[in-house]
Amino acid sequence: MEAAAEKRLRLLNADYREVAGREPQTFYCPILYRDEEVELCRAHIVNESFPESDRKWTIQRADVDSWFGSMFEADFVKLKYREKLKVLDVLADPELTRQLRPKFTLDGEEVEHYAVTGPVPDRFSPVLVDHESEPIELVLKVPPEELLKGERKQWDVAFEQDLRLPALVSLLKSAHLTLFQLVGYRYALSAGGRFLGRKVLGDFFDRTVELSRSDALLEARNHFKEFRNLVRPIVPPTTDLAGTVTDGLFHLCRYSGGLAKAVFVRTGEHLHTVLVPVLDNGETAARFMAFLDQSSVTFEARPARYMGDHWEVSPTSWEFEWPRANFERTWHRP
């Protein structure tokens, strides 16, 4: 590893030694909760593909970081395109077309298409789409005579993405690493840290890392459904919050059964809140999850910051409603 990473690793190992009271072997992973001889890497708290995202990073196992990155974050970063692109801009860019997969429909039925790269088979239809830079040459997999039928003429082209699952998993991981960055192993080895790190993220990795992508994603839908109420977008996103990893600000939230930290994760122009429970044991975790599953949830919140060796909590508080809903909605661009 480079010098900066070696220095960060030494600091983390010293922190682990102080908190856990024992010597680390290589690096005690705050997601798998194991210390093994494996490749380590610099892991960004917020995916660096988001423009103007915080560039802070920590040490992580390379296998864990790359697996979550390819399985979930590669799709989650598409959020940066929402409300930014027109469908013709996507069609004009081969890389955006690959990522966002725009669809043509004829009278509501999808018609496959591809960019012109050579002679067009007689059974397909070449089309020229106007674009401000230059015309876009495409091939629709539909016979030319089908396009000429007068009774079928309702065309549409759009791209849509369901980012609920990749957003949920990526934001849970970012919130966990945010608190690990700020508080170190005092957070990671706490009951709340083990809940989010081990139970939510680590257990899932161990069960699915050897599965195919399709099987792992199917398992993910079942596993993370239980934790869907931990994450919410802030709409509209406020500019007053830079993100907890940047300014150290979070909200300490009191509810009928205990406390939770509201961690803010900023991904470019979008802002999200992740609730991380402050737990004593597994029973309080179960009560917290049951509480979030209620139809109406109210928290009393106070702004707070971690100051390196202590928490500073504002005396000012207010109440807010935490909506019970499925992940962030599917987004669609016509």
mmCIF file of C-alpha atoms in Angstrom:
data_model
loop_
_atom_site.group_PDB
_atom_site.id
_atom_site.type_symbol
_atom_site.label_atom_id
_atom_site.label_comp_id
_atom_site.label_asym_id
_atom_site.label_seq_id
_atom_site.Cartn_x
_atom_site.Cartn_y
_atom_site.Cartn_z
ATOM 1 C CA MET A 1 0.000 0.000 0.000
ATOM 2 C CA GLU A 2 1.019 3.609 -0.486
ATOM 3 C CA ALA A 3 2.386 5.662 2.391
ATOM 4 C CA ALA A 4 -0.906 7.420 3.189
ATOM 5 C CA ALA A 5 -2.747 4.095 3.375
ATOM 6 C CA GLU A 6 -0.014 2.550 5.521
ATOM 7 C CA LYS A 7 -0.290 5.483 7.913
ATOM 8 C CA ARG A 8 -4.084 5.181 8.084
ATOM 9 C CA LEU A 9 -3.789 1.443 8.733
ATOM 10 C CA ARG A 10 -1.377 2.046 11.634
ATOM 11 C CA LEU A 11 -3.801 4.555 13.169
ATOM 12 C CA LEU A 12 -6.734 2.174 12.821
ATOM 13 C CA ASN A 13 -4.769 -0.701 14.304
ATOM 14 C CA ALA A 14 -3.749 1.497 17.235
ATOM 15 C CA ASP A 15 -7.385 2.456 17.732
ATOM 16 C CA TYR A 16 -8.449 -1.193 17.633
ATOM 17 C CA ARG A 17 -5.743 -2.064 20.156
ATOM 18 C CA GLU A 18 -7.007 0.626 22.529
ATOM 19 C CA VAL A 19 -10.704 -0.216 22.180
ATOM 20 C CA ALA A 20 -10.570 -4.012 21.925
ATOM 21 C CA GLY A 21 -7.607 -4.500 24.254
ATOM 22 C CA ARG A 22 -5.808 -6.902 21.947
ATOM 23 C CA GLU A 23 -3.307 -6.743 19.104
ATOM 24 C CA PRO A 24 -4.672 -6.812 15.537
ATOM 25 C CA GLN A 25 -3.126 -9.332 13.162
ATOM 26 C CA THR A 26 -3.532 -7.321 9.954
ATOM 27 C CA PHE A 27 -6.759 -5.297 9.950
ATOM 28 C CA TYR A 28 -9.993 -5.944 11.810
ATOM 29 C CA CYS A 29 -12.688 -5.471 9.175
ATOM 30 C CA PRO A 30 -15.691 -3.423 10.421
ATOM 31 C CA ILE A 31 -18.010 -5.260 8.030
ATOM 32 C CA LEU A 32 -16.939 -8.905 8.302
ATOM 33 C CA TYR A 33 -15.651 -8.515 11.888
ATOM 34 C CA ARG A 34 -12.668 -10.703 11.113
ATOM 35 C CA ASP A 35 -8.920 -10.108 11.023
ATOM 36 C CA GLU A 36 -7.359 -12.071 8.161
ATOM 37 C CA GLU A 37 -4.371 -11.880 5.838
ATOM 38 C CA VAL A 38 -6.090 -10.360 2.798
ATOM 39 C CA GLU A 39 -5.490 -7.542 0.337
ATOM 40 C CA LEU A 40 -6.474 -4.125 1.668
ATOM 41 C CA CYS A 41 -7.415 -0.975 -0.218
ATOM 42 C CA ARG A 42 -8.488 2.660 0.105
ATOM 43 C CA ALA A 43 -12.294 2.649 0.317
ATOM 44 C CA HIS A 44 -14.154 5.885 -0.350
ATOM 45 C CA ILE A 45 -16.904 6.653 2.151
ATOM 46 C CA VAL A 46 -19.083 8.028 -0.664
ATOM 47 C CA ASN A 47 -18.576 6.657 -4.153
ATOM 48 C CA GLU A 48 -16.174 8.988 -5.961
ATOM 49 C CA SER A 49 -18.193 8.755 -9.184
ATOM 50 C CA PHE A 50 -20.668 11.242 -7.744
ATOM 51 C CA PRO A 51 -19.590 14.756 -8.797
ATOM 52 C CA GLU A 52 -18.427 16.945 -5.921
ATOM 53 C CA SER A 53 -18.807 14.105 -3.419
ATOM 54 C CA ASP A 54 -16.590 14.050 -0.344
ATOM 55 C CA ARG A 55 -13.325 12.278 -1.162
ATOM 56 C CA LYS A 56 -12.588 10.951 2.337
ATOM 57 C CA TRP A 57 -11.589 7.320 2.479
ATOM 58 C CA THR A 58 -10.736 4.613 4.962
ATOM 59 C CA ILE A 59 -9.011 1.235 4.898
ATOM 60 C CA GLN A 60 -11.114 -1.743 3.867
ATOM 61 C CA ARG A 61 -10.723 -5.265 2.602
ATOM 62 C CA ALA A 62 -10.342 -5.117 -1.167
ATOM 63 C CA ASP A 63 -12.645 -8.109 -1.712
ATOM 64 C CA VAL A 64 -15.456 -6.539 0.324
ATOM 65 C CA ASP A 65 -15.079 -3.080 -1.209
ATOM 66 C CA SER A 66 -14.940 -4.285 -4.819
ATOM 67 C CA TRP A 67 -17.833 -6.723 -4.354
ATOM 68 C CA PHE A 68 -20.235 -4.125 -2.944
ATOM 69 C CA GLY A 69 -18.984 -1.708 -5.591
ATOM 70 C CA SER A 70 -19.724 -3.977 -8.532
ATOM 71 C CA MET A 71 -22.895 -5.500 -7.102
ATOM 72 C CA PHE A 72 -24.671 -2.327 -5.954
ATOM 73 C CA GLU A 73 -22.742 0.936 -6.277
ATOM 74 C CA ALA A 74 -22.201 0.591 -10.027
ATOM 75 C CA ASP A 75 -25.981 0.948 -10.402
ATOM 76 C CA PHE A 76 -26.469 3.412 -7.559
ATOM 77 C CA VAL A 77 -24.162 6.012 -9.133
ATOM 78 C CA LYS A 78 -26.638 6.289 -12.014
ATOM 79 C CA LEU A 79 -28.591 8.515 -9.626
ATOM 80 C CA LYS A 80 -26.328 11.349 -10.773
ATOM 81 C CA TYR A 81 -28.095 11.293 -14.154
ATOM 82 C CA ARG A 82 -31.579 11.835 -12.763
ATOM 83 C CA GLU A 83 -33.123 15.074 -13.990
ATOM 84 C CA LYS A 84 -29.872 15.804 -15.865
ATOM 85 C CA LEU A 85 -30.191 13.958 -19.151
ATOM 86 C CA LYS A 86 -32.629 13.911 -22.012
ATOM 87 C CA VAL A 87 -33.293 10.623 -23.698
ATOM 88 C CA LEU A 88 -31.769 11.800 -26.994
ATOM 89 C CA ASP A 89 -28.532 12.633 -25.149
ATOM 90 C CA VAL A 90 -28.468 9.056 -23.908
ATOM 91 C CA LEU A 91 -29.073 7.637 -27.385
ATOM 92 C CA ALA A 92 -26.249 9.779 -28.775
ATOM 93 C CA ASP A 93 -23.719 8.455 -26.247
ATOM 94 C CA PRO A 94 -22.786 4.740 -26.531
ATOM 95 C CA GLU A 95 -21.551 4.570 -22.927
ATOM 96 C CA LEU A 96 -24.717 6.157 -21.518
ATOM 97 C CA THR A 97 -26.783 3.855 -23.709
ATOM 98 C CA ARG A 98 -24.954 0.875 -22.226
ATOM 99 C CA GLN A 99 -25.523 2.097 -18.662
ATOM 100 C CA LEU A 100 -29.087 3.390 -18.874
ATOM 101 C CA ARG A 101 -30.537 1.096 -21.554
ATOM 102 C CA PRO A 102 -33.151 3.352 -23.210
ATOM 103 C CA LYS A 103 -36.182 1.527 -24.585
ATOM 104 C CA PHE A 104 -38.328 2.064 -27.661
ATOM 105 C CA THR A 105 -41.978 1.047 -27.479
ATOM 106 C CA LEU A 106 -44.533 0.764 -30.257
ATOM 107 C CA ASP A 107 -48.109 0.942 -28.974
ATOM 108 C CA GLY A 108 -46.813 -0.018 -25.549
ATOM 109 C CA GLU A 109 -44.747 -3.016 -26.702
ATOM 110 C CA GLU A 110 -40.967 -2.846 -26.419
ATOM 111 C CA VAL A 111 -39.010 -2.931 -29.673
ATOM 112 C CA GLU A 112 -35.331 -3.857 -29.481
ATOM 113 C CA HIS A 113 -32.834 -1.524 -31.130
ATOM 114 C CA TYR A 114 -29.106 -1.101 -31.740
ATOM 115 C CA ALA A 115 -26.719 1.429 -33.270
ATOM 116 C CA VAL A 116 -25.931 1.105 -36.960
ATOM 117 C CA THR A 117 -22.579 -0.611 -37.451
ATOM 118 C CA GLY A 118 -23.002 -2.095 -40.934
ATOM 119 C CA PRO A 119 -25.602 -3.326 -43.422
ATOM 120 C CA VAL A 120 -29.131 -3.517 -41.994
ATOM 121 C CA PRO A 121 -31.007 -6.820 -42.484
ATOM 122 C CA ASP A 122 -34.177 -6.554 -44.579
ATOM 123 C CA ARG A 123 -36.282 -7.724 -41.631
ATOM 124 C CA PHE A 124 -35.197 -4.683 -39.550
ATOM 125 C CA SER A 125 -35.858 -0.948 -39.980
ATOM 126 C CA PRO A 126 -33.139 1.733 -40.088
ATOM 127 C CA VAL A 127 -34.210 5.047 -38.517
ATOM 128 C CA LEU A 128 -32.595 8.460 -38.247
ATOM 129 C CA VAL A 129 -33.236 10.379 -35.031
ATOM 130 C CA ASP A 130 -32.634 14.139 -34.984
ATOM 131 C CA HIS A 131 -30.177 15.378 -32.364
ATOM 132 C CA GLU A 132 -28.611 18.779 -31.794
ATOM 133 C CA SER A 133 -25.071 17.500 -32.338
ATOM 134 C CA GLU A 134 -25.634 15.109 -35.247
ATOM 135 C CA PRO A 135 -28.340 12.638 -36.345
ATOM 136 C CA ILE A 136 -28.424 9.311 -34.504
ATOM 137 C CA GLU A 137 -28.496 6.242 -36.739
ATOM 138 C CA LEU A 138 -30.357 3.333 -35.158
ATOM 139 C CA VAL A 139 -31.866 0.037 -36.210
ATOM 140 C CA LEU A 140 -35.239 -1.092 -34.855
ATOM 141 C CA LYS A 141 -35.833 -4.821 -34.771
ATOM 142 C CA VAL A 142 -39.193 -4.564 -36.487
ATOM 143 C CA PRO A 143 -40.037 -5.125 -40.202
ATOM 144 C CA PRO A 144 -40.287 -1.915 -42.284
ATOM 145 C CA GLU A 145 -43.866 -2.730 -43.284
ATOM 146 C CA GLU A 146 -44.798 -2.804 -39.578
ATOM 147 C CA LEU A 147 -43.719 0.824 -39.219
ATOM 148 C CA LEU A 148 -45.882 1.841 -42.169
ATOM 149 C CA LYS A 149 -49.105 0.456 -40.772
ATOM 150 C CA GLY A 150 -51.394 3.365 -40.102
ATOM 151 C CA GLU A 151 -53.149 1.731 -37.193
ATOM 152 C CA ARG A 152 -49.893 1.381 -35.236
ATOM 153 C CA LYS A 153 -48.138 4.684 -34.766
ATOM 154 C CA GLN A 154 -47.756 5.400 -31.028
ATOM 155 C CA TRP A 155 -44.005 5.482 -30.488
ATOM 156 C CA ASP A 156 -42.214 6.253 -27.259
ATOM 157 C CA VAL A 157 -38.589 6.182 -26.142
ATOM 158 C CA ALA A 158 -37.458 6.538 -22.549
ATOM 159 C CA PHE A 159 -34.991 5.257 -20.010
ATOM 160 C CA GLU A 160 -35.928 4.172 -16.519
ATOM 161 C CA GLN A 161 -34.032 2.715 -13.594
ATOM 162 C CA ASP A 162 -35.202 1.119 -10.376
ATOM 163 C CA LEU A 163 -32.510 2.232 -7.941
ATOM 164 C CA ARG A 164 -34.223 1.197 -4.726
ATOM 165 C CA LEU A 165 -32.099 -1.837 -3.892
ATOM 166 C CA PRO A 166 -28.674 -0.478 -4.978
ATOM 167 C CA ALA A 167 -29.466 2.826 -3.250
ATOM 168 C CA LEU A 168 -30.468 1.133 -0.006
ATOM 169 C CA VAL A 169 -27.390 -1.095 0.214
ATOM 170 C CA SER A 170 -24.932 1.598 -0.906
ATOM 171 C CA LEU A 171 -26.288 4.171 1.548
ATOM 172 C CA LEU A 172 -26.251 1.726 4.457
ATOM 173 C CA LYS A 173 -22.596 0.979 3.672
ATOM 174 C CA SER A 174 -21.744 4.702 3.357
ATOM 175 C CA ALA A 175 -23.399 5.511 6.684
ATOM 176 C CA HIS A 176 -21.551 2.661 8.394
ATOM 177 C CA LEU A 177 -18.190 3.771 7.000
ATOM 178 C CA THR A 178 -19.025 7.399 7.883
ATOM 179 C CA LEU A 179 -19.355 6.507 11.565
ATOM 180 C CA PHE A 180 -16.284 4.271 11.352
ATOM 181 C CA GLN A 181 -14.357 7.198 9.858
ATOM 182 C CA LEU A 182 -15.489 9.567 12.621
ATOM 183 C CA VAL A 183 -15.504 7.329 15.699
ATOM 184 C CA GLY A 184 -13.397 4.322 14.716
ATOM 185 C CA TYR A 185 -13.730 1.073 16.604
ATOM 186 C CA ARG A 186 -15.658 2.705 19.440
ATOM 187 C CA TYR A 187 -18.492 2.724 16.960
ATOM 188 C CA ALA A 188 -17.637 -0.448 15.015
ATOM 189 C CA LEU A 189 -17.423 -2.618 18.134
ATOM 190 C CA SER A 190 -20.574 -1.146 19.693
ATOM 191 C CA ALA A 191 -23.894 -2.989 19.483
ATOM 192 C CA GLY A 192 -25.171 -0.457 16.917
ATOM 193 C CA GLY A 193 -22.021 -0.823 14.824
ATOM 194 C CA ARG A 194 -22.254 -4.616 14.862
ATOM 195 C CA PHE A 195 -25.927 -4.404 13.894
ATOM 196 C CA LEU A 196 -25.300 -2.317 10.768
ATOM 197 C CA GLY A 197 -21.850 -3.658 9.951
ATOM 198 C CA ARG A 198 -22.163 -7.357 10.693
ATOM 199 C CA LYS A 199 -25.876 -8.206 10.677
ATOM 200 C CA VAL A 200 -26.972 -5.974 7.805
ATOM 201 C CA LEU A 201 -23.876 -5.941 5.551
ATOM 202 C CA GLY A 202 -21.383 -8.584 6.644
ATOM 203 C CA ASP A 203 -23.775 -11.527 7.002
ATOM 204 C CA PHE A 204 -25.133 -10.855 3.535
ATOM 205 C CA PHE A 205 -21.632 -10.741 2.009
ATOM 206 C CA ASP A 206 -20.653 -14.046 3.591
ATOM 207 C CA ARG A 207 -23.805 -15.768 2.345
ATOM 208 C CA THR A 208 -23.707 -14.508 -1.231
ATOM 209 C CA VAL A 209 -20.132 -13.691 -2.258
ATOM 210 C CA GLU A 210 -19.769 -17.039 -4.040
ATOM 211 C CA LEU A 211 -23.154 -16.853 -5.773
ATOM 212 C CA SER A 212 -23.832 -15.694 -9.307
ATOM 213 C CA ARG A 213 -24.857 -12.062 -9.690
ATOM 214 C CA SER A 214 -28.484 -12.941 -10.408
ATOM 215 C CA ASP A 215 -28.733 -15.265 -7.405
ATOM 216 C CA ALA A 216 -27.012 -12.725 -5.129
ATOM 217 C CA LEU A 217 -29.416 -9.974 -6.192
ATOM 218 C CA LEU A 218 -32.391 -12.251 -5.582
ATOM 219 C CA GLU A 219 -31.065 -12.967 -2.107
ATOM 220 C CA ALA A 220 -30.457 -9.248 -1.599
ATOM 221 C CA ARG A 221 -34.110 -8.410 -2.209
ATOM 222 C CA ASN A 222 -35.085 -10.794 0.576
ATOM 223 C CA HIS A 223 -32.316 -9.834 2.990
ATOM 224 C CA PHE A 224 -32.485 -6.044 2.735
ATOM 225 C CA LYS A 225 -36.278 -5.836 2.674
ATOM 226 C CA GLU A 226 -36.171 -5.982 6.467
ATOM 227 C CA PHE A 227 -33.975 -2.868 6.572
ATOM 228 C CA ARG A 228 -35.795 -0.768 3.962
ATOM 229 C CA ASN A 229 -37.047 1.720 6.567
ATOM 230 C CA LEU A 230 -33.530 2.705 7.651
ATOM 231 C CA VAL A 231 -32.977 4.984 4.624
ATOM 232 C CA ARG A 232 -34.859 7.979 3.263
ATOM 233 C CA PRO A 233 -34.034 10.681 0.689
ATOM 234 C CA ILE A 234 -34.305 14.311 1.788
ATOM 235 C CA VAL A 235 -36.602 16.001 -0.735
ATOM 236 C CA PRO A 236 -35.858 18.670 -1.730
ATOM 237 C CA PRO A 237 -32.202 18.317 -0.683
ATOM 238 C CA THR A 238 -31.071 21.175 1.545
ATOM 239 C CA THR A 239 -27.748 22.926 1.061
ATOM 240 C CA ASP A 240 -27.420 23.385 4.839
ATOM 241 C CA LEU A 241 -26.161 19.809 5.267
ATOM 242 C CA ALA A 242 -22.853 18.910 3.660
ATOM 243 C CA GLY A 243 -23.036 15.276 4.750
ATOM 244 C CA THR A 244 -21.911 13.783 8.058
ATOM 245 C CA VAL A 245 -18.543 12.584 6.728
ATOM 246 C CA THR A 246 -17.790 16.187 5.692
ATOM 247 C CA ASP A 247 -18.971 18.295 8.638
ATOM 248 C CA GLY A 248 -19.430 15.677 11.372
ATOM 249 C CA LEU A 249 -23.038 16.745 11.877
ATOM 250 C CA PHE A 250 -25.765 14.208 12.514
ATOM 251 C CA HIS A 251 -29.003 14.195 14.465
ATOM 252 C CA LEU A 252 -29.474 12.293 17.700
ATOM 253 C CA CYS A 253 -33.023 10.973 17.500
ATOM 254 C CA ARG A 254 -35.054 9.807 20.470
ATOM 255 C CA TYR A 255 -38.012 7.495 20.052
ATOM 256 C CA SER A 256 -40.218 5.548 22.435
ATOM 257 C CA GLY A 257 -37.792 2.646 22.659
ATOM 258 C CA GLY A 258 -34.409 4.386 22.671
ATOM 259 C CA LEU A 259 -31.986 6.379 20.514
ATOM 260 C CA ALA A 260 -30.788 6.423 16.918
ATOM 261 C CA LYS A 261 -28.288 8.493 14.951
ATOM 262 C CA ALA A 262 -29.511 10.111 11.730
ATOM 263 C CA VAL A 263 -26.451 10.067 9.469
ATOM 264 C CA PHE A 264 -26.504 12.284 6.365
ATOM 265 C CA VAL A 265 -24.971 11.017 3.119
ATOM 266 C CA ARG A 266 -24.582 13.476 0.251
ATOM 267 C CA THR A 267 -24.185 12.105 -3.270
ATOM 268 C CA GLY A 268 -23.616 15.155 -5.447
ATOM 269 C CA GLU A 269 -26.848 17.134 -5.484
ATOM 270 C CA HIS A 270 -28.828 14.458 -3.625
ATOM 271 C CA LEU A 271 -29.013 14.069 0.141
ATOM 272 C CA HIS A 272 -30.059 11.002 2.113
ATOM 273 C CA THR A 273 -30.654 10.104 5.754
ATOM 274 C CA VAL A 274 -29.706 6.757 7.287
ATOM 275 C CA LEU A 275 -30.904 5.790 10.764
ATOM 276 C CA VAL A 276 -28.329 3.876 12.804
ATOM 277 C CA PRO A 277 -29.725 2.639 16.136
ATOM 278 C CA VAL A 278 -27.880 3.127 19.421
ATOM 279 C CA LEU A 279 -28.262 -0.349 20.895
ATOM 280 C CA ASP A 280 -27.612 -2.197 24.120
ATOM 281 C CA ASN A 281 -28.262 -5.681 22.753
ATOM 282 C CA GLY A 282 -30.112 -7.668 20.132
ATOM 283 C CA GLU A 283 -33.457 -7.129 21.835
ATOM 284 C CA THR A 284 -33.224 -3.361 21.422
ATOM 285 C CA ALA A 285 -32.380 -3.909 17.739
ATOM 286 C CA ALA A 286 -35.553 -5.942 17.290
ATOM 287 C CA ARG A 287 -37.595 -3.246 19.057
ATOM 288 C CA PHE A 288 -36.061 -0.580 16.814
ATOM 289 C CA MET A 289 -36.915 -2.454 13.626
ATOM 290 C CA ALA A 290 -40.461 -3.091 14.865
ATOM 291 C CA PHE A 291 -40.777 0.595 15.718
ATOM 292 C CA LEU A 292 -39.758 1.650 12.198
ATOM 293 C CA ASP A 293 -42.289 -0.730 10.704
ATOM 294 C CA GLN A 294 -45.182 1.136 12.269
ATOM 295 C CA SER A 295 -47.422 3.221 10.034
ATOM 296 C CA SER A 296 -46.536 6.474 11.817
ATOM 297 C CA VAL A 297 -43.129 7.132 13.388
ATOM 298 C CA THR A 298 -42.147 10.287 15.265
ATOM 299 C CA PHE A 299 -38.652 11.205 16.451
ATOM 300 C CA GLU A 300 -37.408 13.970 18.708
ATOM 301 C CA ALA A 301 -34.183 15.167 17.064
ATOM 302 C CA ARG A 302 -31.220 17.198 18.314
ATOM 303 C CA PRO A 303 -28.230 18.243 16.168
ATOM 304 C CA ALA A 304 -25.000 16.631 17.392
ATOM 305 C CA ARG A 305 -21.326 16.334 16.482
ATOM 306 C CA TYR A 306 -18.553 13.964 17.450
ATOM 307 C CA MET A 307 -15.638 16.107 18.631
ATOM 308 C CA GLY A 308 -12.877 13.495 18.616
ATOM 309 C CA ASP A 309 -13.293 12.283 22.183
ATOM 310 C CA HIS A 310 -16.833 13.305 23.114
ATOM 311 C CA TRP A 311 -20.255 14.071 21.709
ATOM 312 C CA GLU A 312 -21.694 17.559 21.637
ATOM 313 C CA VAL A 313 -25.496 17.570 21.534
ATOM 314 C CA SER A 314 -27.582 20.697 21.008
ATOM 315 C CA PRO A 315 -30.152 21.550 23.692
ATOM 316 C CA THR A 316 -32.573 22.525 20.914
ATOM 317 C CA SER A 317 -34.895 19.783 19.716
ATOM 318 C CA TRP A 318 -37.836 19.328 17.382
ATOM 319 C CA GLU A 319 -40.079 16.506 16.248
ATOM 320 C CA PHE A 320 -40.230 15.036 12.775
ATOM 321 C CA GLU A 321 -42.119 12.246 11.064
ATOM 322 C CA TRP A 322 -40.193 9.352 9.532
ATOM 323 C CA PRO A 323 -42.255 8.073 6.585
ATOM 324 C CA ARG A 324 -42.835 4.370 6.237
ATOM 325 C CA ALA A 325 -42.344 3.503 2.594
ATOM 326 C CA ASN A 326 -40.417 1.357 0.196
ATOM 327 C CA PHE A 327 -37.043 2.558 -1.002
ATOM 328 C CA GLU A 328 -36.568 5.585 -3.226
ATOM 329 C CA ARG A 329 -39.012 5.532 -6.114
ATOM 330 C CA THR A 330 -38.108 4.314 -9.558
ATOM 331 C CA TRP A 331 -37.107 7.248 -11.729
ATOM 332 C CA HIS A 332 -38.077 7.694 -15.327
ATOM 333 C CA ARG A 333 -36.944 10.083 -18.054
ATOM 334 C CA PRO A 334 -39.058 10.509 -21.208
#
